[in-house]
Amino acid sequence: MALLARDPRELFEVAVDQAQRAVEPLRARPSGDQRPTSEVVSELDAALGGDVASFLGEDGLADIDAQVRERIERLGPEVPFPLAYNAAPSLAQLCYALCRVLRPAAVLETGVAYGVTSAFIAKALALNGEGELHSVDRAPVRPDVEGYIGALVPDELRSPWTLHRGTSRRLLPRLLPRIEGLSLFVHDSQHTYRNVSWELRTVTPHLTRPAAVLVDDASGNRAFEHWVERARPAFSAVVAEAPVGVAVVDDA
């Protein structure tokens, strides 16, 4: 009722998401193979002409991983939504390494929760010495949740970070034209076929070249697979450990 009074359009999108999640188990699963991280990273190096593997081993990644773990401990046991909503390590690490290789002027992610990927991206941008992060997360239904959104992002890394509240379907059409130099997109919001497909279709025309795309829970439905078939990125794979869909878009 509080969300209805505050923003009926937002409530409509939340209701549609819930309905889509109910039918999602009936959809066909992806047919492609999932591959080990090490194999995917090696091919990413070739596709981007940068050493993704070396950034996965640098001190900065270990530093932010330790900071995030410490902040998770500080959250304590009484949290408003499960810590299982946090991004898997493979997704967070790829966010960091791809930021370091691409040196993006801008990064866009959908879905924040406690802010694991936001923290890893912000750390990479800080080490790059440039770039901004735009995160989109829908407004919470419960008022006690608000203070936890992005809570894992260290204070000293928040200056290049902007959190936009609302569903991606409402915000992206007006946000994307204002973002310049977008070369990394991370989907980690509602993992329904409808939502993933729409986000990928909407964001792709706004990406610079080269750019990278990451899709969490890519094995849940065929949205990432169908986008690859249509967009024909220079490289694509699904990392087995999460699983995470990763692609490189390059017109060259």
PDB file of C-alpha atoms in Angstrom:
ATOM      1  CA  MET A   1       0.000   0.000   0.000  1.00  0.00           C
ATOM      2  CA  ALA A   2       2.898   2.351   0.776  1.00  0.00           C
ATOM      3  CA  LEU A   3       4.360   1.764  -2.691  1.00  0.00           C
ATOM      4  CA  LEU A   4       0.950   2.283  -4.287  1.00  0.00           C
ATOM      5  CA  ALA A   5       0.646   5.664  -2.592  1.00  0.00           C
ATOM      6  CA  ARG A   6       4.226   6.655  -3.423  1.00  0.00           C
ATOM      7  CA  ASP A   7       4.473   5.528  -7.042  1.00  0.00           C
ATOM      8  CA  PRO A   8       1.724   3.460  -8.746  1.00  0.00           C
ATOM      9  CA  ARG A   9       3.882   2.914 -11.852  1.00  0.00           C
ATOM     10  CA  GLU A  10       6.592   1.356  -9.733  1.00  0.00           C
ATOM     11  CA  LEU A  11       4.035  -0.927  -8.101  1.00  0.00           C
ATOM     12  CA  PHE A  12       2.842  -2.046 -11.526  1.00  0.00           C
ATOM     13  CA  GLU A  13       6.380  -3.029 -12.562  1.00  0.00           C
ATOM     14  CA  VAL A  14       6.931  -4.897  -9.286  1.00  0.00           C
ATOM     15  CA  ALA A  15       3.663  -6.808  -9.823  1.00  0.00           C
ATOM     16  CA  VAL A  16       4.643  -7.726 -13.386  1.00  0.00           C
ATOM     17  CA  ASP A  17       8.057  -8.924 -12.164  1.00  0.00           C
ATOM     18  CA  GLN A  18       6.402 -11.144  -9.572  1.00  0.00           C
ATOM     19  CA  ALA A  19       4.076 -12.627 -12.190  1.00  0.00           C
ATOM     20  CA  GLN A  20       6.980 -13.275 -14.563  1.00  0.00           C
ATOM     21  CA  ARG A  21       8.986 -15.004 -11.843  1.00  0.00           C
ATOM     22  CA  ALA A  22       6.061 -17.356 -11.239  1.00  0.00           C
ATOM     23  CA  VAL A  23       6.125 -18.635 -14.843  1.00  0.00           C
ATOM     24  CA  GLU A  24       9.894 -18.534 -15.301  1.00  0.00           C
ATOM     25  CA  PRO A  25      10.443 -22.215 -14.331  1.00  0.00           C
ATOM     26  CA  LEU A  26       8.299 -23.203 -17.335  1.00  0.00           C
ATOM     27  CA  ARG A  27      10.678 -21.577 -19.832  1.00  0.00           C
ATOM     28  CA  ALA A  28      13.314 -23.517 -21.757  1.00  0.00           C
ATOM     29  CA  ARG A  29      16.820 -23.407 -20.316  1.00  0.00           C
ATOM     30  CA  PRO A  30      19.882 -22.317 -22.352  1.00  0.00           C
ATOM     31  CA  SER A  31      21.355 -24.952 -24.634  1.00  0.00           C
ATOM     32  CA  GLY A  32      24.962 -23.683 -24.646  1.00  0.00           C
ATOM     33  CA  ASP A  33      27.842 -25.027 -22.581  1.00  0.00           C
ATOM     34  CA  GLN A  34      29.193 -23.330 -19.485  1.00  0.00           C
ATOM     35  CA  ARG A  35      32.952 -22.910 -19.322  1.00  0.00           C
ATOM     36  CA  PRO A  36      35.551 -22.530 -16.548  1.00  0.00           C
ATOM     37  CA  THR A  37      36.546 -18.991 -15.567  1.00  0.00           C
ATOM     38  CA  SER A  38      40.183 -19.541 -16.545  1.00  0.00           C
ATOM     39  CA  GLU A  39      39.198 -20.499 -20.090  1.00  0.00           C
ATOM     40  CA  VAL A  40      36.837 -17.547 -20.466  1.00  0.00           C
ATOM     41  CA  VAL A  41      39.423 -15.113 -19.085  1.00  0.00           C
ATOM     42  CA  SER A  42      42.015 -16.314 -21.582  1.00  0.00           C
ATOM     43  CA  GLU A  43      39.646 -15.639 -24.478  1.00  0.00           C
ATOM     44  CA  LEU A  44      38.627 -12.286 -23.011  1.00  0.00           C
ATOM     45  CA  ASP A  45      42.308 -11.300 -23.081  1.00  0.00           C
ATOM     46  CA  ALA A  46      42.384 -12.023 -26.808  1.00  0.00           C
ATOM     47  CA  ALA A  47      39.047 -10.314 -27.514  1.00  0.00           C
ATOM     48  CA  LEU A  48      39.927  -7.114 -25.648  1.00  0.00           C
ATOM     49  CA  GLY A  49      43.657  -6.989 -26.300  1.00  0.00           C
ATOM     50  CA  GLY A  50      44.235  -6.540 -22.574  1.00  0.00           C
ATOM     51  CA  ASP A  51      45.457  -8.693 -19.745  1.00  0.00           C
ATOM     52  CA  VAL A  52      42.285  -9.509 -17.828  1.00  0.00           C
ATOM     53  CA  ALA A  53      44.091 -12.319 -16.018  1.00  0.00           C
ATOM     54  CA  SER A  54      46.705  -9.998 -14.539  1.00  0.00           C
ATOM     55  CA  PHE A  55      44.047  -7.701 -13.064  1.00  0.00           C
ATOM     56  CA  LEU A  56      42.405 -10.696 -11.413  1.00  0.00           C
ATOM     57  CA  GLY A  57      45.638 -11.174  -9.491  1.00  0.00           C
ATOM     58  CA  GLU A  58      46.442  -7.586  -8.514  1.00  0.00           C
ATOM     59  CA  ASP A  59      46.456  -6.206  -4.987  1.00  0.00           C
ATOM     60  CA  GLY A  60      43.540  -3.861  -5.592  1.00  0.00           C
ATOM     61  CA  LEU A  61      41.184  -6.782  -6.119  1.00  0.00           C
ATOM     62  CA  ALA A  62      42.333  -8.456  -2.929  1.00  0.00           C
ATOM     63  CA  ASP A  63      41.918  -5.152  -1.071  1.00  0.00           C
ATOM     64  CA  ILE A  64      38.301  -4.588  -2.081  1.00  0.00           C
ATOM     65  CA  ASP A  65      37.453  -8.223  -1.492  1.00  0.00           C
ATOM     66  CA  ALA A  66      38.737  -7.908   2.085  1.00  0.00           C
ATOM     67  CA  GLN A  67      36.875  -4.622   2.611  1.00  0.00           C
ATOM     68  CA  VAL A  68      33.603  -6.099   1.387  1.00  0.00           C
ATOM     69  CA  ARG A  69      33.985  -9.169   3.583  1.00  0.00           C
ATOM     70  CA  GLU A  70      34.636  -6.956   6.593  1.00  0.00           C
ATOM     71  CA  ARG A  71      31.573  -4.837   5.880  1.00  0.00           C
ATOM     72  CA  ILE A  72      29.427  -7.968   5.491  1.00  0.00           C
ATOM     73  CA  GLU A  73      30.521  -9.018   8.969  1.00  0.00           C
ATOM     74  CA  ARG A  74      29.551  -5.594  10.284  1.00  0.00           C
ATOM     75  CA  LEU A  75      26.029  -5.966   8.897  1.00  0.00           C
ATOM     76  CA  GLY A  76      25.417  -8.618  11.514  1.00  0.00           C
ATOM     77  CA  PRO A  77      22.869 -11.450  11.450  1.00  0.00           C
ATOM     78  CA  GLU A  78      19.727  -9.284  11.423  1.00  0.00           C
ATOM     79  CA  VAL A  79      19.515  -8.115   7.825  1.00  0.00           C
ATOM     80  CA  PRO A  80      16.323  -7.203   5.935  1.00  0.00           C
ATOM     81  CA  PHE A  81      16.929  -9.500   2.950  1.00  0.00           C
ATOM     82  CA  PRO A  82      19.145 -12.586   2.451  1.00  0.00           C
ATOM     83  CA  LEU A  83      22.883 -12.162   1.937  1.00  0.00           C
ATOM     84  CA  ALA A  84      22.425 -14.747  -0.815  1.00  0.00           C
ATOM     85  CA  TYR A  85      21.283 -11.801  -2.952  1.00  0.00           C
ATOM     86  CA  ASN A  86      24.929 -10.679  -3.040  1.00  0.00           C
ATOM     87  CA  ALA A  87      26.773 -11.160  -6.311  1.00  0.00           C
ATOM     88  CA  ALA A  88      28.841 -14.308  -6.702  1.00  0.00           C
ATOM     89  CA  PRO A  89      32.630 -13.858  -6.494  1.00  0.00           C
ATOM     90  CA  SER A  90      33.046 -14.656 -10.200  1.00  0.00           C
ATOM     91  CA  LEU A  91      30.724 -11.808 -11.188  1.00  0.00           C
ATOM     92  CA  ALA A  92      32.320  -9.289  -8.818  1.00  0.00           C
ATOM     93  CA  GLN A  93      35.825 -10.207  -9.954  1.00  0.00           C
ATOM     94  CA  LEU A  94      34.927  -9.942 -13.641  1.00  0.00           C
ATOM     95  CA  CYS A  95      33.359  -6.527 -12.985  1.00  0.00           C
ATOM     96  CA  TYR A  96      36.634  -5.374 -11.440  1.00  0.00           C
ATOM     97  CA  ALA A  97      38.948  -6.840 -14.079  1.00  0.00           C
ATOM     98  CA  LEU A  98      36.899  -5.634 -17.050  1.00  0.00           C
ATOM     99  CA  CYS A  99      36.805  -2.131 -15.558  1.00  0.00           C
ATOM    100  CA  ARG A 100      40.565  -2.168 -15.248  1.00  0.00           C
ATOM    101  CA  VAL A 101      41.069  -3.338 -18.845  1.00  0.00           C
ATOM    102  CA  LEU A 102      38.432  -1.159 -20.516  1.00  0.00           C
ATOM    103  CA  ARG A 103      39.043   1.952 -18.396  1.00  0.00           C
ATOM    104  CA  PRO A 104      35.419   3.001 -19.003  1.00  0.00           C
ATOM    105  CA  ALA A 105      34.236   6.576 -18.831  1.00  0.00           C
ATOM    106  CA  ALA A 106      30.981   5.133 -17.508  1.00  0.00           C
ATOM    107  CA  VAL A 107      29.645   1.846 -16.138  1.00  0.00           C
ATOM    108  CA  LEU A 108      25.959   0.971 -15.763  1.00  0.00           C
ATOM    109  CA  GLU A 109      24.603  -1.762 -13.526  1.00  0.00           C
ATOM    110  CA  THR A 110      21.029  -2.801 -12.775  1.00  0.00           C
ATOM    111  CA  GLY A 111      20.413  -4.328  -9.373  1.00  0.00           C
ATOM    112  CA  VAL A 112      22.395  -3.319  -6.299  1.00  0.00           C
ATOM    113  CA  ALA A 113      21.201  -5.135  -3.145  1.00  0.00           C
ATOM    114  CA  TYR A 114      23.966  -4.738  -0.571  1.00  0.00           C
ATOM    115  CA  GLY A 115      26.352  -3.449  -3.257  1.00  0.00           C
ATOM    116  CA  VAL A 116      29.001  -6.124  -3.859  1.00  0.00           C
ATOM    117  CA  THR A 117      29.449  -5.433  -7.573  1.00  0.00           C
ATOM    118  CA  SER A 118      29.088  -1.690  -6.941  1.00  0.00           C
ATOM    119  CA  ALA A 119      32.025  -1.847  -4.523  1.00  0.00           C
ATOM    120  CA  PHE A 120      34.251  -3.845  -6.884  1.00  0.00           C
ATOM    121  CA  ILE A 121      33.471  -1.539  -9.813  1.00  0.00           C
ATOM    122  CA  ALA A 122      34.029   1.594  -7.715  1.00  0.00           C
ATOM    123  CA  LYS A 123      37.404   0.261  -6.578  1.00  0.00           C
ATOM    124  CA  ALA A 124      38.493  -0.409 -10.156  1.00  0.00           C
ATOM    125  CA  LEU A 125      37.397   3.056 -11.252  1.00  0.00           C
ATOM    126  CA  ALA A 126      39.318   4.601  -8.364  1.00  0.00           C
ATOM    127  CA  LEU A 127      42.489   2.786  -9.411  1.00  0.00           C
ATOM    128  CA  ASN A 128      41.891   3.850 -13.010  1.00  0.00           C
ATOM    129  CA  GLY A 129      41.672   7.452 -11.820  1.00  0.00           C
ATOM    130  CA  GLU A 130      38.600   8.087 -13.988  1.00  0.00           C
ATOM    131  CA  GLY A 131      35.094   6.909 -14.755  1.00  0.00           C
ATOM    132  CA  GLU A 132      31.670   6.962 -13.129  1.00  0.00           C
ATOM    133  CA  LEU A 133      29.268   4.264 -11.999  1.00  0.00           C
ATOM    134  CA  HIS A 134      25.506   4.489 -12.459  1.00  0.00           C
ATOM    135  CA  SER A 135      23.504   1.912 -10.505  1.00  0.00           C
ATOM    136  CA  VAL A 136      19.777   1.340 -10.947  1.00  0.00           C
ATOM    137  CA  ASP A 137      17.765  -0.363  -8.238  1.00  0.00           C
ATOM    138  CA  ARG A 138      14.030  -0.245  -7.692  1.00  0.00           C
ATOM    139  CA  ALA A 139      12.643   1.598  -4.687  1.00  0.00           C
ATOM    140  CA  PRO A 140      12.198  -0.719  -1.680  1.00  0.00           C
ATOM    141  CA  VAL A 141       8.722  -1.826  -0.696  1.00  0.00           C
ATOM    142  CA  ARG A 142       9.762  -1.825   2.974  1.00  0.00           C
ATOM    143  CA  PRO A 143      11.093   1.462   4.383  1.00  0.00           C
ATOM    144  CA  ASP A 144      13.601  -0.296   6.684  1.00  0.00           C
ATOM    145  CA  VAL A 145      15.496  -1.655   3.654  1.00  0.00           C
ATOM    146  CA  GLU A 146      16.669   1.682   2.256  1.00  0.00           C
ATOM    147  CA  GLY A 147      19.764   2.056   4.454  1.00  0.00           C
ATOM    148  CA  TYR A 148      21.072  -1.347   3.399  1.00  0.00           C
ATOM    149  CA  ILE A 149      21.079  -0.714  -0.370  1.00  0.00           C
ATOM    150  CA  GLY A 150      24.738  -0.352  -1.364  1.00  0.00           C
ATOM    151  CA  ALA A 151      25.882  -0.635   2.259  1.00  0.00           C
ATOM    152  CA  LEU A 152      28.985  -2.600   1.251  1.00  0.00           C
ATOM    153  CA  VAL A 153      30.457   0.237  -0.834  1.00  0.00           C
ATOM    154  CA  PRO A 154      33.262   1.854   1.216  1.00  0.00           C
ATOM    155  CA  ASP A 155      32.757   5.544   1.930  1.00  0.00           C
ATOM    156  CA  GLU A 156      35.977   6.568   0.192  1.00  0.00           C
ATOM    157  CA  LEU A 157      34.787   4.961  -3.086  1.00  0.00           C
ATOM    158  CA  ARG A 158      31.381   6.645  -3.307  1.00  0.00           C
ATOM    159  CA  SER A 159      32.287   9.861  -5.103  1.00  0.00           C
ATOM    160  CA  PRO A 160      31.981   8.463  -8.670  1.00  0.00           C
ATOM    161  CA  TRP A 161      28.867   6.452  -7.776  1.00  0.00           C
ATOM    162  CA  THR A 162      25.272   7.515  -8.463  1.00  0.00           C
ATOM    163  CA  LEU A 163      22.380   5.359  -7.254  1.00  0.00           C
ATOM    164  CA  HIS A 164      19.178   5.810  -9.280  1.00  0.00           C
ATOM    165  CA  ARG A 165      16.029   4.521  -7.576  1.00  0.00           C
ATOM    166  CA  GLY A 166      13.349   2.906  -9.721  1.00  0.00           C
ATOM    167  CA  THR A 167      12.886  -0.031 -12.074  1.00  0.00           C
ATOM    168  CA  SER A 168      15.193  -0.253 -15.070  1.00  0.00           C
ATOM    169  CA  ARG A 169      12.207  -0.204 -17.421  1.00  0.00           C
ATOM    170  CA  ARG A 170      11.228   3.218 -16.129  1.00  0.00           C
ATOM    171  CA  LEU A 171      14.677   4.754 -15.698  1.00  0.00           C
ATOM    172  CA  LEU A 172      16.898   3.483 -18.509  1.00  0.00           C
ATOM    173  CA  PRO A 173      15.149   5.219 -21.439  1.00  0.00           C
ATOM    174  CA  ARG A 174      15.858   8.638 -19.954  1.00  0.00           C
ATOM    175  CA  LEU A 175      19.143   7.762 -18.232  1.00  0.00           C
ATOM    176  CA  LEU A 176      21.012   6.134 -21.129  1.00  0.00           C
ATOM    177  CA  PRO A 177      21.070   9.209 -23.437  1.00  0.00           C
ATOM    178  CA  ARG A 178      22.780  11.150 -20.631  1.00  0.00           C
ATOM    179  CA  ILE A 179      25.585   8.632 -20.082  1.00  0.00           C
ATOM    180  CA  GLU A 180      28.665   9.205 -22.228  1.00  0.00           C
ATOM    181  CA  GLY A 181      31.337   6.591 -22.805  1.00  0.00           C
ATOM    182  CA  LEU A 182      29.368   3.591 -21.550  1.00  0.00           C
ATOM    183  CA  SER A 183      31.614   0.585 -22.083  1.00  0.00           C
ATOM    184  CA  LEU A 184      30.526  -1.841 -19.353  1.00  0.00           C
ATOM    185  CA  PHE A 185      26.970  -2.973 -18.609  1.00  0.00           C
ATOM    186  CA  VAL A 186      26.158  -5.337 -15.732  1.00  0.00           C
ATOM    187  CA  HIS A 187      22.724  -6.914 -15.422  1.00  0.00           C
ATOM    188  CA  ASP A 188      21.938  -8.123 -11.897  1.00  0.00           C
ATOM    189  CA  SER A 189      18.331  -7.044 -11.420  1.00  0.00           C
ATOM    190  CA  GLN A 190      15.251  -9.233 -11.978  1.00  0.00           C
ATOM    191  CA  HIS A 191      16.470 -12.304 -13.861  1.00  0.00           C
ATOM    192  CA  THR A 192      13.269 -12.969 -15.788  1.00  0.00           C
ATOM    193  CA  TYR A 193      13.401 -13.524 -19.534  1.00  0.00           C
ATOM    194  CA  ARG A 194      11.259 -10.435 -20.059  1.00  0.00           C
ATOM    195  CA  ASN A 195      13.485  -8.155 -17.990  1.00  0.00           C
ATOM    196  CA  VAL A 196      16.890  -9.446 -19.128  1.00  0.00           C
ATOM    197  CA  SER A 197      15.869  -9.324 -22.790  1.00  0.00           C
ATOM    198  CA  TRP A 198      14.511  -5.807 -22.477  1.00  0.00           C
ATOM    199  CA  GLU A 199      17.576  -4.480 -20.654  1.00  0.00           C
ATOM    200  CA  LEU A 200      19.996  -5.981 -23.185  1.00  0.00           C
ATOM    201  CA  ARG A 201      18.035  -4.673 -26.170  1.00  0.00           C
ATOM    202  CA  THR A 202      17.750  -1.235 -24.604  1.00  0.00           C
ATOM    203  CA  VAL A 203      21.359  -0.835 -23.493  1.00  0.00           C
ATOM    204  CA  THR A 204      23.230  -2.311 -26.496  1.00  0.00           C
ATOM    205  CA  PRO A 205      22.764   0.674 -28.872  1.00  0.00           C
ATOM    206  CA  HIS A 206      24.242   2.987 -26.232  1.00  0.00           C
ATOM    207  CA  LEU A 207      27.469   1.027 -25.703  1.00  0.00           C
ATOM    208  CA  THR A 208      30.778   2.348 -26.956  1.00  0.00           C
ATOM    209  CA  ARG A 209      33.043   0.036 -28.905  1.00  0.00           C
ATOM    210  CA  PRO A 210      34.650  -2.033 -27.562  1.00  0.00           C
ATOM    211  CA  ALA A 211      32.400  -2.718 -24.585  1.00  0.00           C
ATOM    212  CA  ALA A 212      31.670  -5.625 -22.272  1.00  0.00           C
ATOM    213  CA  VAL A 213      28.362  -7.008 -21.057  1.00  0.00           C
ATOM    214  CA  LEU A 214      27.878  -9.152 -17.948  1.00  0.00           C
ATOM    215  CA  VAL A 215      24.629 -10.973 -17.163  1.00  0.00           C
ATOM    216  CA  ASP A 216      24.182 -12.664 -13.807  1.00  0.00           C
ATOM    217  CA  ASP A 217      22.288 -15.968 -13.596  1.00  0.00           C
ATOM    218  CA  ALA A 218      22.548 -16.484 -17.346  1.00  0.00           C
ATOM    219  CA  SER A 219      21.506 -20.127 -17.007  1.00  0.00           C
ATOM    220  CA  GLY A 220      18.051 -19.248 -15.633  1.00  0.00           C
ATOM    221  CA  ASN A 221      16.513 -18.641 -19.070  1.00  0.00           C
ATOM    222  CA  ARG A 222      17.524 -18.086 -22.694  1.00  0.00           C
ATOM    223  CA  ALA A 223      17.525 -14.272 -22.657  1.00  0.00           C
ATOM    224  CA  PHE A 224      21.331 -13.935 -22.844  1.00  0.00           C
ATOM    225  CA  GLU A 225      21.553 -16.729 -25.425  1.00  0.00           C
ATOM    226  CA  HIS A 226      18.920 -15.107 -27.651  1.00  0.00           C
ATOM    227  CA  TRP A 227      20.575 -11.688 -27.328  1.00  0.00           C
ATOM    228  CA  VAL A 228      23.900 -13.214 -28.448  1.00  0.00           C
ATOM    229  CA  GLU A 229      22.185 -14.734 -31.485  1.00  0.00           C
ATOM    230  CA  ARG A 230      20.749 -11.328 -32.465  1.00  0.00           C
ATOM    231  CA  ALA A 231      23.570  -8.952 -31.456  1.00  0.00           C
ATOM    232  CA  ARG A 232      26.429 -11.228 -32.598  1.00  0.00           C
ATOM    233  CA  PRO A 233      29.058  -9.910 -30.152  1.00  0.00           C
ATOM    234  CA  ALA A 234      32.723 -10.470 -30.970  1.00  0.00           C
ATOM    235  CA  PHE A 235      32.975 -12.863 -28.030  1.00  0.00           C
ATOM    236  CA  SER A 236      30.501 -14.513 -25.689  1.00  0.00           C
ATOM    237  CA  ALA A 237      30.532 -17.254 -23.088  1.00  0.00           C
ATOM    238  CA  VAL A 238      28.859 -18.368 -19.884  1.00  0.00           C
ATOM    239  CA  VAL A 239      31.149 -18.759 -16.894  1.00  0.00           C
ATOM    240  CA  ALA A 240      30.309 -21.986 -15.094  1.00  0.00           C
ATOM    241  CA  GLU A 241      31.139 -20.861 -11.567  1.00  0.00           C
ATOM    242  CA  ALA A 242      28.186 -18.465 -11.104  1.00  0.00           C
ATOM    243  CA  PRO A 243      26.966 -18.780 -13.935  1.00  0.00           C
ATOM    244  CA  VAL A 244      27.617 -15.404 -15.556  1.00  0.00           C
ATOM    245  CA  GLY A 245      27.114 -14.498 -19.184  1.00  0.00           C
ATOM    246  CA  VAL A 246      29.951 -12.381 -20.560  1.00  0.00           C
ATOM    247  CA  ALA A 247      30.242 -10.772 -23.972  1.00  0.00           C
ATOM    248  CA  VAL A 248      32.458  -8.326 -25.827  1.00  0.00           C
ATOM    249  CA  VAL A 249      30.755  -5.965 -28.292  1.00  0.00           C
ATOM    250  CA  ASP A 250      33.108  -4.604 -30.914  1.00  0.00           C
ATOM    251  CA  ASP A 251      32.361  -3.440 -34.452  1.00  0.00           C
ATOM    252  CA  ALA A 252      35.960  -3.891 -35.583  1.00  0.00           C
TER     253      ALA A 252
END
